[in-house]
XYZ file of C-alpha atoms in Angstrom:
201
model
C 32.625 -36.191 49.763
C 35.241 -38.584 48.400
C 35.188 -42.136 49.270
C 36.969 -43.413 52.222
C 40.034 -45.273 50.983
C 40.370 -47.488 54.093
C 37.134 -49.005 53.671
C 37.214 -51.954 51.054
C 33.392 -51.395 50.448
C 33.414 -47.851 49.743
C 37.014 -47.607 48.022
C 36.712 -46.239 44.757
C 36.953 -43.102 42.561
C 33.113 -42.220 42.689
C 31.453 -39.562 45.065
C 29.367 -41.180 47.716
C 27.681 -37.942 48.862
C 26.594 -34.707 47.025
C 25.390 -31.734 49.503
C 23.877 -28.517 48.350
C 23.527 -25.708 51.023
C 20.492 -23.725 50.151
C 19.673 -20.119 51.770
C 16.416 -18.561 50.814
C 15.295 -14.858 51.397
C 12.548 -12.755 50.147
C 12.909 -11.649 46.899
C 12.098 -7.929 47.944
C 15.321 -7.722 49.619
C 17.081 -8.059 46.276
C 17.668 -4.794 44.262
C 17.755 -4.497 40.458
C 21.646 -4.598 40.262
C 21.953 -7.610 42.281
C 19.514 -9.261 40.018
C 21.749 -8.228 37.137
C 24.747 -9.685 38.751
C 23.128 -12.978 39.525
C 21.901 -13.508 35.895
C 25.509 -12.562 34.537
C 27.074 -14.823 37.260
C 24.971 -17.687 36.156
C 25.763 -17.330 32.605
C 29.592 -17.206 33.513
C 29.322 -19.878 36.023
C 30.638 -17.613 38.791
C 30.214 -18.880 42.357
C 28.998 -16.443 45.079
C 28.284 -16.500 48.948
C 25.107 -18.085 50.490
C 23.243 -14.694 50.570
C 20.839 -14.564 47.806
C 19.969 -10.786 48.101
C 23.362 -9.725 48.494
C 26.107 -10.262 45.688
C 29.464 -11.484 47.042
C 31.395 -12.935 44.245
C 33.670 -16.042 45.373
C 35.200 -17.291 42.182
C 35.297 -16.518 38.552
C 36.464 -19.025 36.133
C 39.054 -17.813 33.536
C 37.472 -19.985 30.716
C 33.781 -20.723 30.498
C 32.709 -23.479 28.172
C 29.289 -23.003 26.528
C 26.456 -25.362 27.321
C 23.168 -26.144 25.725
C 21.730 -26.581 29.072
C 18.043 -24.998 29.308
C 16.565 -23.628 32.495
C 13.074 -24.481 32.886
C 10.931 -21.269 34.214
C 10.873 -22.500 37.867
C 14.816 -22.796 37.747
C 15.013 -19.276 36.190
C 13.105 -17.761 38.943
C 15.653 -18.942 41.491
C 18.236 -16.726 39.742
C 15.734 -13.816 39.540
C 12.098 -13.112 39.239
C 10.572 -12.250 35.879
C 9.826 -8.608 35.286
C 6.154 -8.002 36.391
C 3.720 -7.331 33.282
C 2.316 -3.852 33.059
C -1.310 -5.108 34.176
C 0.374 -6.776 37.165
C -0.708 -4.958 40.624
C 2.398 -2.897 41.533
C 3.229 -3.342 45.489
C 1.969 -0.529 47.675
C 4.437 1.575 49.448
C 2.732 0.587 52.748
C 3.201 -3.136 52.075
C 6.951 -2.793 52.711
C 7.836 -5.133 49.652
C 9.813 -2.719 47.743
C 12.930 -4.465 46.223
C 16.309 -3.762 48.171
C 14.768 -3.477 51.582
C 16.525 -5.456 54.242
C 13.339 -6.417 56.179
C 9.526 -6.459 55.728
C 8.810 -4.754 58.960
C 9.168 -0.767 59.042
C 12.188 1.169 60.001
C 12.616 2.469 63.638
C 14.408 5.228 65.044
C 16.567 4.875 68.158
C 18.592 7.250 70.511
C 21.838 6.095 71.742
C 21.593 6.407 75.621
C 25.232 5.009 76.647
C 27.494 7.805 77.907
C 30.292 6.185 75.971
C 28.287 5.859 72.643
C 27.925 2.594 70.792
C 30.220 0.585 68.337
C 29.438 0.632 64.892
C 30.555 -2.571 62.972
C 30.282 -3.749 59.386
C 28.652 -7.057 60.265
C 26.297 -8.046 63.095
C 28.844 -9.986 65.303
C 31.691 -9.517 67.576
C 33.183 -13.013 66.806
C 34.379 -11.904 63.300
C 34.644 -9.082 61.000
C 37.350 -7.071 62.457
C 37.269 -4.104 64.948
C 34.545 -1.409 65.104
C 34.538 1.127 62.372
C 33.678 3.873 64.614
C 31.094 5.194 67.066
C 27.957 6.774 67.240
C 27.852 9.209 70.195
C 25.491 9.685 73.148
C 22.203 11.435 72.417
C 22.359 10.799 68.723
C 19.532 9.470 66.671
C 19.819 6.633 64.177
C 17.265 4.953 61.897
C 17.122 1.389 60.552
C 16.123 -2.016 60.928
C 15.949 -4.153 64.211
C 17.363 -7.968 63.817
C 17.206 -9.466 67.397
C 19.828 -7.466 69.362
C 21.267 -5.819 66.216
C 20.116 -2.742 64.483
C 21.254 -2.364 60.756
C 21.533 1.496 60.174
C 19.960 2.921 56.937
C 19.989 6.677 57.917
C 21.623 8.574 60.717
C 21.683 12.263 62.058
C 24.447 11.979 64.435
C 27.836 12.612 65.815
C 29.876 10.023 64.136
C 33.524 9.111 65.084
C 36.162 6.789 63.662
C 39.170 5.206 65.527
C 42.617 6.712 65.044
C 45.854 4.619 64.738
C 45.918 4.256 68.881
C 42.499 3.106 68.670
C 41.114 6.412 70.053
C 37.702 7.770 68.909
C 37.939 10.919 66.783
C 34.840 12.897 66.209
C 33.785 13.785 62.705
C 31.382 16.172 63.654
C 27.488 16.209 62.994
C 26.249 14.668 59.809
C 23.231 13.127 58.090
C 22.391 10.875 55.166
C 22.375 7.451 53.889
C 24.603 4.789 55.130
C 27.013 3.861 52.292
C 27.226 0.058 53.124
C 25.978 -2.210 55.718
C 26.792 -0.690 59.268
C 25.401 -2.493 62.536
C 24.963 -1.569 66.168
C 23.984 -3.774 69.127
C 20.950 -2.560 70.866
C 21.912 -3.954 74.120
C 25.433 -4.699 75.679
C 25.907 -8.473 75.311
C 27.557 -9.085 78.699
C 25.298 -6.943 80.955
C 22.026 -6.532 78.571
C 21.873 -2.920 79.523
C 20.448 -0.901 76.783
C 22.606 1.105 74.436
C 19.912 2.230 72.197
C 16.257 3.027 73.096
C 13.458 3.206 70.720
C 12.140 6.895 69.894
C 8.638 7.337 68.990
């Protein structure tokens, strides 16, 4: 924060406050590719978004000045954890701690129950992030992780549709496979709280 220039006491050229925003998520959410990018970003003084487990580059300087600054072990672990030794016990599959998982909880399967289908979005909000990128149609199954009223897709076996230039849904046919990037659907309609997805056991 720059000093207030209309206050004689605080007038000057020195900063009067420094704020650092900190976001922490489990290391298990971060895959190997992201850890490599984080290490490279630190060395090249690249700034990123506040999501530790998802690499989003914000600014990369054209010129980087070399520095003799040496990180402590604790500081280095904030960029990325050290590789486990061969003698270290590997996490079991049942523990849910494999790197890259978006949640420590197991995945769930849901069926779309609304006759109009459910909108698919790039981000878990309707306030920003653009229009829906498509729909998953009534009766189809999706798999992923639940976060409150939002469901992050990981796999689908569903009839997926996209929007045409007029906003109408165009069905792409039955498909199955991994979701290429983040895709989210709402479990309940936000205004009526009527369910759009029902958990399937």
